[in-house]
Tab-separated table of C-alpha atoms (C1' of nucleotides) in Angstrom:
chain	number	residue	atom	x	y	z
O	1	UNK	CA	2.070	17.776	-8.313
O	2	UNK	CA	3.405	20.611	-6.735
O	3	UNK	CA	5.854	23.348	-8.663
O	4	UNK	CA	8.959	23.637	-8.065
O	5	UNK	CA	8.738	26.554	-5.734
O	6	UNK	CA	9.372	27.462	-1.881
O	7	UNK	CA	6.705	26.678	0.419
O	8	UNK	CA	6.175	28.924	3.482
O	9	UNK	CA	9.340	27.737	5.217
O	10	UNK	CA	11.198	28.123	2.617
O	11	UNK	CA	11.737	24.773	1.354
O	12	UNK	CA	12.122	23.170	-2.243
O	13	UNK	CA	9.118	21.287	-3.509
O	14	UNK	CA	8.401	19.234	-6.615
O	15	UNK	CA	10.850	17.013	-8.812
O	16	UNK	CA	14.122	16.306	-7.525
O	17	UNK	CA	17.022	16.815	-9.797
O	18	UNK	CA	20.124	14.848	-10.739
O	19	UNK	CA	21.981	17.266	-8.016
O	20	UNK	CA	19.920	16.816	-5.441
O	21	UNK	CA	19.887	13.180	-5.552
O	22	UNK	CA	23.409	12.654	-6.287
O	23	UNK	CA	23.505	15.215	-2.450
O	24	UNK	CA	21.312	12.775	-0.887
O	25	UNK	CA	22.325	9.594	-2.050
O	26	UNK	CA	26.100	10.346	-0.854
O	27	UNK	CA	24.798	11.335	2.513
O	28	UNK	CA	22.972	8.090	2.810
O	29	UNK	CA	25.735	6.170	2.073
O	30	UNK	CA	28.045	8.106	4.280
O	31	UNK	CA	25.597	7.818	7.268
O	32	UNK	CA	23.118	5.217	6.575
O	33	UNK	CA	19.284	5.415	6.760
O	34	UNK	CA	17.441	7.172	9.591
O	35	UNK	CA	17.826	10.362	11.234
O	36	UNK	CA	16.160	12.301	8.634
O	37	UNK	CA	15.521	15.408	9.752
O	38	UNK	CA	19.789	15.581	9.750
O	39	UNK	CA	19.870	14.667	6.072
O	40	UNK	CA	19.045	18.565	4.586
O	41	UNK	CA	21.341	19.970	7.607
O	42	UNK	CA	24.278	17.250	6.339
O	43	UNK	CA	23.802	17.694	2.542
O	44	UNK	CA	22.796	21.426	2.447
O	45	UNK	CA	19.497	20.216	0.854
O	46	UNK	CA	16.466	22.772	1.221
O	47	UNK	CA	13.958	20.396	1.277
O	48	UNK	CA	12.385	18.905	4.304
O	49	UNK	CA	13.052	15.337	6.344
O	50	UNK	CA	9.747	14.038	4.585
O	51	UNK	CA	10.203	14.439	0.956
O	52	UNK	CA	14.124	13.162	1.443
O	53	UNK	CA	13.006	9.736	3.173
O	54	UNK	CA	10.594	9.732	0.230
O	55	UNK	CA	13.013	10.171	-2.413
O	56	UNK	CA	15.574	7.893	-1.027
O	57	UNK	CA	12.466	5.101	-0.564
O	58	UNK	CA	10.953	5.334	-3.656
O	59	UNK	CA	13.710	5.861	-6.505
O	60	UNK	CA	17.162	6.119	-4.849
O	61	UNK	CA	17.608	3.388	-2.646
O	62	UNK	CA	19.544	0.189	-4.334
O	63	UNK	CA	17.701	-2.773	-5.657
O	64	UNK	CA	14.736	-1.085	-6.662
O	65	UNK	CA	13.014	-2.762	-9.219
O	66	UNK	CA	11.642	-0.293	-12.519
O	67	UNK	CA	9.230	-1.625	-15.417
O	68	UNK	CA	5.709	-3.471	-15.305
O	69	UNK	CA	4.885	-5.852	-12.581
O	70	UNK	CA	5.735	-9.780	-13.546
O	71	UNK	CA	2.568	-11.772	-13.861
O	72	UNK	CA	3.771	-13.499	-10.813
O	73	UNK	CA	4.315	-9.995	-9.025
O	74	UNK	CA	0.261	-9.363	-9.905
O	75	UNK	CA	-0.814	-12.607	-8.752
O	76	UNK	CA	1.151	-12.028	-5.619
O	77	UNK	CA	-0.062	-8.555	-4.932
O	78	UNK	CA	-3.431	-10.038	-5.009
O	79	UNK	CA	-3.303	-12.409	-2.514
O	80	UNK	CA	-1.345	-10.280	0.010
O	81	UNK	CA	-4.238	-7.681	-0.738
O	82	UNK	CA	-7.110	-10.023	-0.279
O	83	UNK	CA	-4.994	-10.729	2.816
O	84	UNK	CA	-4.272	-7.328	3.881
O	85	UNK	CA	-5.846	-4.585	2.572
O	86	UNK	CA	-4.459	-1.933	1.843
O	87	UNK	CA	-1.522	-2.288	3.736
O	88	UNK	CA	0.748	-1.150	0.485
O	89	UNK	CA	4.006	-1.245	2.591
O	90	UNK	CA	3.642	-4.733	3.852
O	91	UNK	CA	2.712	-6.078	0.065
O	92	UNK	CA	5.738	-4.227	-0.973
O	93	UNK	CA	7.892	-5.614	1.986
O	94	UNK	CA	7.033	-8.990	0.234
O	95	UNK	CA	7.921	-8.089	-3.197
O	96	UNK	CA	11.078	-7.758	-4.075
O	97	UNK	CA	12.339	-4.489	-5.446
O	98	UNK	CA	8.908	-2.806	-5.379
O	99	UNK	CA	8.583	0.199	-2.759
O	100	UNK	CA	4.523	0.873	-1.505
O	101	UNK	CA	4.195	3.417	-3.600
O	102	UNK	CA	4.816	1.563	-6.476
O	103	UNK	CA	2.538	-1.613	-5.395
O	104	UNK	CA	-0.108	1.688	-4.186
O	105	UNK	CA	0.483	3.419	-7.727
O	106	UNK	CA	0.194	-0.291	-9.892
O	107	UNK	CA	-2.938	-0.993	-8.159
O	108	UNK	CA	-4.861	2.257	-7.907
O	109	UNK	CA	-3.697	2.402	-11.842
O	110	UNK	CA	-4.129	-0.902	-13.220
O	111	UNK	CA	-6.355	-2.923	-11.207
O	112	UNK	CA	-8.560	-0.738	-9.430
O	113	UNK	CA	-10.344	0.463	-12.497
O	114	UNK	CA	-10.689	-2.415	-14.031
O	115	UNK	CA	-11.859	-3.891	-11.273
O	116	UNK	CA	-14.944	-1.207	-11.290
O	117	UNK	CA	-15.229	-2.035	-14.897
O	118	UNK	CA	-15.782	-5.987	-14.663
O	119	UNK	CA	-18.344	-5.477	-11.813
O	120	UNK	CA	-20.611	-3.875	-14.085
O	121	UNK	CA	-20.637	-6.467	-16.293
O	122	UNK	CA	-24.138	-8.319	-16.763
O	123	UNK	CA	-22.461	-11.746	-16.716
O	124	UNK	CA	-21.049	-12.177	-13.879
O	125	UNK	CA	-23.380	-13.045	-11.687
O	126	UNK	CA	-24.409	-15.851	-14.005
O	127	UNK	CA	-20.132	-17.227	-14.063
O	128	UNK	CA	-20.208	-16.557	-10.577
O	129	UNK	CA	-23.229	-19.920	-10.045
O	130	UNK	CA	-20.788	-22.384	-11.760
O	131	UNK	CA	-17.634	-21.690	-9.659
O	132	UNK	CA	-17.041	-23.725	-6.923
O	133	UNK	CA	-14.596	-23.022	-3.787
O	134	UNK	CA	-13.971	-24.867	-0.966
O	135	UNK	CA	-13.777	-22.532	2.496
O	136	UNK	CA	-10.483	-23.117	4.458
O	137	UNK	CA	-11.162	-22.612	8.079
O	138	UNK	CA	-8.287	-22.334	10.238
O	139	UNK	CA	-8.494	-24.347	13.851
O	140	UNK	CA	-9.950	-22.161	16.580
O	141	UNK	CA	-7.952	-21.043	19.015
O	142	UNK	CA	-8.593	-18.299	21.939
O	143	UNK	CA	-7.370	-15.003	22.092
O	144	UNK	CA	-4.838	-14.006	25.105
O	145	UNK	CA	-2.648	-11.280	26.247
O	146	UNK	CA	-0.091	-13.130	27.419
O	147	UNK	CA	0.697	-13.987	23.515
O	148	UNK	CA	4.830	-15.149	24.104
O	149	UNK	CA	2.585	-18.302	25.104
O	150	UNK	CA	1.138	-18.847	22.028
O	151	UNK	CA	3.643	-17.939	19.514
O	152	UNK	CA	5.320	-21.078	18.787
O	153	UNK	CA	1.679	-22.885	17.856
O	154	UNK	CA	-0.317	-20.286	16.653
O	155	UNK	CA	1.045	-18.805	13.706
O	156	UNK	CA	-1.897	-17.218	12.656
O	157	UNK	CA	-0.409	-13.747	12.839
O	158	UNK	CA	-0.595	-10.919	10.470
O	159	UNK	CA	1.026	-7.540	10.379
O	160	UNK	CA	-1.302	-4.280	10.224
O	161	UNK	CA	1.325	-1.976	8.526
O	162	UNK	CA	1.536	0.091	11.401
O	163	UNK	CA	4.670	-2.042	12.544
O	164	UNK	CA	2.499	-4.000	15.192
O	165	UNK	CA	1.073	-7.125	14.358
O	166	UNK	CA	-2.820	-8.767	14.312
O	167	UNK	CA	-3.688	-11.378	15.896
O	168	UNK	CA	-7.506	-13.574	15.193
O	169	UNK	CA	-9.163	-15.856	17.339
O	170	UNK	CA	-12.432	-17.684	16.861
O	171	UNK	CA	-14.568	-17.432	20.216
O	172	UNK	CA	-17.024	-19.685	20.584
O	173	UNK	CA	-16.101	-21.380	17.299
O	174	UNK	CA	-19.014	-18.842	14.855
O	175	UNK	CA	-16.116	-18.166	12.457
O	176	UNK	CA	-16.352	-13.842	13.791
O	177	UNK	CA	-12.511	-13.349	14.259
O	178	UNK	CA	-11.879	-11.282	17.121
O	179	UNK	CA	-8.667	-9.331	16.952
O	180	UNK	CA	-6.315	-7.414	19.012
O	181	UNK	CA	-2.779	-5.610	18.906
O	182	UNK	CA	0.472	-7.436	19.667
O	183	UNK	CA	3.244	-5.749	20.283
O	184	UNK	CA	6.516	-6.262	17.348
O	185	UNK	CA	8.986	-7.076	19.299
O	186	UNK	CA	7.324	-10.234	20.230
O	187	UNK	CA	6.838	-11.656	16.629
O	188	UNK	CA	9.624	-12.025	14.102
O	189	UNK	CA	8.877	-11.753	10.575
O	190	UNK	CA	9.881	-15.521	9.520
O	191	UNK	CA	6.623	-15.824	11.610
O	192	UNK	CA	4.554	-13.992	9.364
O	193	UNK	CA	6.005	-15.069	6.459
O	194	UNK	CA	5.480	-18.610	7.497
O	195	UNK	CA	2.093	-17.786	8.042
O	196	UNK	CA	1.841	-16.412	4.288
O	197	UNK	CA	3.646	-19.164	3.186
O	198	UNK	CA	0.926	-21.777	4.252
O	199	UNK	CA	-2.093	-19.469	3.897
O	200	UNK	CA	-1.271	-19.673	0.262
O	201	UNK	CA	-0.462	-23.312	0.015
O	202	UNK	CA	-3.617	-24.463	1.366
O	203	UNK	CA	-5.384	-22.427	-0.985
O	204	UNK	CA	-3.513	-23.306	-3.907
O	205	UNK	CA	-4.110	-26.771	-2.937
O	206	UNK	CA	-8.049	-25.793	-2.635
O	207	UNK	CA	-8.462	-23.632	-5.421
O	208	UNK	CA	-6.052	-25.631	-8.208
O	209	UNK	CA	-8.423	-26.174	-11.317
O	210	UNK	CA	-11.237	-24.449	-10.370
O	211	UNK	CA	-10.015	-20.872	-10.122
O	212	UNK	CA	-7.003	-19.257	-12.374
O	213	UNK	CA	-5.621	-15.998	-10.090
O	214	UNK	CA	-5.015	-14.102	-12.724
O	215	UNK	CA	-7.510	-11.332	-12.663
O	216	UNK	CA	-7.915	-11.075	-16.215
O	217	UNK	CA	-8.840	-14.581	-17.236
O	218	UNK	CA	-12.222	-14.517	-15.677
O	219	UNK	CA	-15.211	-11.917	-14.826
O	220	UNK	CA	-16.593	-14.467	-12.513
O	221	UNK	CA	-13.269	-14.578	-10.702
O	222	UNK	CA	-12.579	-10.833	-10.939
O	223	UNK	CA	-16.007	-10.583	-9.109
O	224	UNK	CA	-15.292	-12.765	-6.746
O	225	UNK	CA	-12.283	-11.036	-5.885
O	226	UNK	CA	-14.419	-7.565	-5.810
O	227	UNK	CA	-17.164	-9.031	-4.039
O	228	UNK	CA	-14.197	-9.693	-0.991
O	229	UNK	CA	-12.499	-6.585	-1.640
O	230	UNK	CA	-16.109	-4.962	-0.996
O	231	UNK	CA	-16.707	-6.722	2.051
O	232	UNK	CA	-13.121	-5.764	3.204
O	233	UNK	CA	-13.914	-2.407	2.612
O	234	UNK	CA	-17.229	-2.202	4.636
O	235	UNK	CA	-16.417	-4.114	7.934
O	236	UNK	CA	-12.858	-2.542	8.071
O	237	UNK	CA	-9.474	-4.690	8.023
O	238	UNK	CA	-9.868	-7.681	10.103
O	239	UNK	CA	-13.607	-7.355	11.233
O	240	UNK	CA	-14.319	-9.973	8.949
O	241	UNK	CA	-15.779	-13.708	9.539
O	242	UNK	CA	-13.556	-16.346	8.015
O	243	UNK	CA	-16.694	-16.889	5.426
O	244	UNK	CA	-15.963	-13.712	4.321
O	245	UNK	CA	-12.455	-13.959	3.160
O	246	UNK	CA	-12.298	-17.469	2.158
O	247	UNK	CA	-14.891	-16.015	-0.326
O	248	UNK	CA	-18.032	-17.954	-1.585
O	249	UNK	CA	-19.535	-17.295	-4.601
O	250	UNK	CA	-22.951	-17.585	-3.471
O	251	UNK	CA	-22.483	-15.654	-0.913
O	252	UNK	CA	-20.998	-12.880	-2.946
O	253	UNK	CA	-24.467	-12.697	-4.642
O	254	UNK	CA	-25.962	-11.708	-1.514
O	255	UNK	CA	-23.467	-9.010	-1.343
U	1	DA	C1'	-0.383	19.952	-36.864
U	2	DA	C1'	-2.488	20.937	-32.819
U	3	DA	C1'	-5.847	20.712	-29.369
U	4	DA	C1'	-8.156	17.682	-26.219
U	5	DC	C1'	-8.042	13.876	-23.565
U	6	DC	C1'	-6.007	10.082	-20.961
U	7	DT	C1'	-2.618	7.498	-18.240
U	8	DC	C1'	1.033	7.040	-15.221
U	9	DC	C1'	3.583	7.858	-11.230
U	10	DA	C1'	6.535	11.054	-8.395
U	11	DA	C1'	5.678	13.786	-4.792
U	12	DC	C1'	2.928	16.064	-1.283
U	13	DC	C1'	-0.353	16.069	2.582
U	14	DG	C1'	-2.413	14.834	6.776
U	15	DC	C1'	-2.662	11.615	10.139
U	16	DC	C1'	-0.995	8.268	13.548
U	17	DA	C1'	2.057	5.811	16.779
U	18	DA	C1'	6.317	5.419	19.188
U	19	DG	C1'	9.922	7.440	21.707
U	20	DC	C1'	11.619	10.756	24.738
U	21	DG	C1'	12.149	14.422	28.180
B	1	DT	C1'	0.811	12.013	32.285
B	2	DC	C1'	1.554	15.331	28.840
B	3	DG	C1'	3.441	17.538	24.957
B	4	DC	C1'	6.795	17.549	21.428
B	5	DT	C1'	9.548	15.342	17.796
B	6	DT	C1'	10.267	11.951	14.514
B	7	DG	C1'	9.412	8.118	11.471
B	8	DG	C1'	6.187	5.980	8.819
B	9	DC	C1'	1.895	5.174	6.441
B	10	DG	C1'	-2.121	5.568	3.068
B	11	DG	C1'	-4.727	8.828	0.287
B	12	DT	C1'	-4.542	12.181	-3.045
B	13	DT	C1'	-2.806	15.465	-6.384
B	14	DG	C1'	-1.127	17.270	-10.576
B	15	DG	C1'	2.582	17.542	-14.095
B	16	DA	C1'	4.712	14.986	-17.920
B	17	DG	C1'	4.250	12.369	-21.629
B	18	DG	C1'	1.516	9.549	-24.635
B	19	DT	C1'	-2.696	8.886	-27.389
B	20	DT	C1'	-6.734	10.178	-29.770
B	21	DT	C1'	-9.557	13.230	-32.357
DNA sequence: AAAACCTCCAACCGCCAAGCG
DNA sequence: TCGCTTGGCGGTTGGAGGTTT
């Protein structure tokens, strides 16, 4: 971190103190989000449009949630990763109370090392032979740009954090999901949200008894989960085949 | 008691996309 | 179309506080 003094410009860096919040946190209120680069010119504050928008986000805005993550708040932040990378903003925007930083800060803290830990483990491999998952494989459906068309009956749409959305199809019905850009005016969240909402059903219907989602209760699982995670991370977000993310344990150990 | 080490997380940085003139 | 401004994001840093030696 930073010290506390001026940059170049001139401007404050570092911790914010009870002062400077209480300055920002009135101006909010008196003028509502947005328009940041108003908020030092408004409250006298000599720190940049950035680091207020930061401060407001992460720690002064209402309803924000302090203290460990809930089990259920881990198991959640799992799936939406294995869903979406690390898109920290849209797992936050889907728990409640959490900013990204905090979901960014809980995983980089808490799960990514002991994620690195379990795959060294010599067992694994061994756990990962007697688990058994059924793949979920979405119905094919082709990929268009006129996409107002297919919104109603395809909900198969994910958000990429950028504030546009992704959308999959399955040409020619090999299970590689091609992917392109829509535009985020033409989905509405309940859409995506829907789509989480069954993604996760079907799999809790699939998985139920054969795979606990808590990361901790098995190195097989944990695996399994790093094993996706790995793939994730080598063919990019959503260059994936649907083998890959509906993960197989065998195929892990060809990983 | 104190130095060394570790963990956590607030904050910064650089980049990108959208909007606008 | 281009360049600038702004909002927003993910990656990274480093200080504070806790723990271990």
């Amino acid at each position: 971190m930073t010290s506390h003094s001026s940059s170049g410009l001139g401007l404050k860096k570092g911790a914010w103190s009870a002062h400077e919040d209480m300055l920002l946190k009135n101006c909010i209120e008196q003028y509502g989000e947005g328009k940041w680069h108003l908020i030092p010119l408004r409250t006298g504050l000599n720190r940049c449009r950035k680091s207020c928008r930061l401060r407001w986000l992460n720690y002064l805005r209402p309803n924000i949630k302090r203290g460990d993550f809930a089990e259920d708040e881990v198991d959640l932040m799992l799936r939406l990763h294995k869903l979406l990378g690390n898109r920290w903003s849209l797992i936050a925007g889907r728990i409640p109370g959490r900013t990204a930083n905090d979901v960014k800060n809980y995983w980089n803290t808490h799960i990514q090392p002991r994620s690195k830990q379990q795959k060294k483990e010599p067992d694994a491999d061994e756990l990962l032979q007697d688990a058994t998952v059924t793949i979920i494989k979405p119905q094919p459906y082709t990929i268009s740009k006129t996409l107002n068309l297919y919104m109603s009956d395809n909900p198969q749409l994910i958000s990429n954090g950028g504030g546009s959305l992704i959308r999959s199809s399955n040409e020619g019905g090999n299970n590689n999901f091609n992917v392109s850009s829509v535009s985020p005016n033409v989905l509405l969240d309940d859409e995506i949200n829907k789509y989480l909402d069954e993604l996760f059903d079907d799999r809790e219907m699939e998985i139920e008894g054969d795979i606990e989602w808590s990361f901790a209760e098995s190195s097989a699982q944990a695996e399994a989960l790093n094993a996706v995670d790995q793939e994730e991370d080598n063919n990019g977000f959503f260059d994936f085949s649907l083998d890959e993310i509906m993960w197989n344990p065998m195929d892990s150990q060809q990983l």
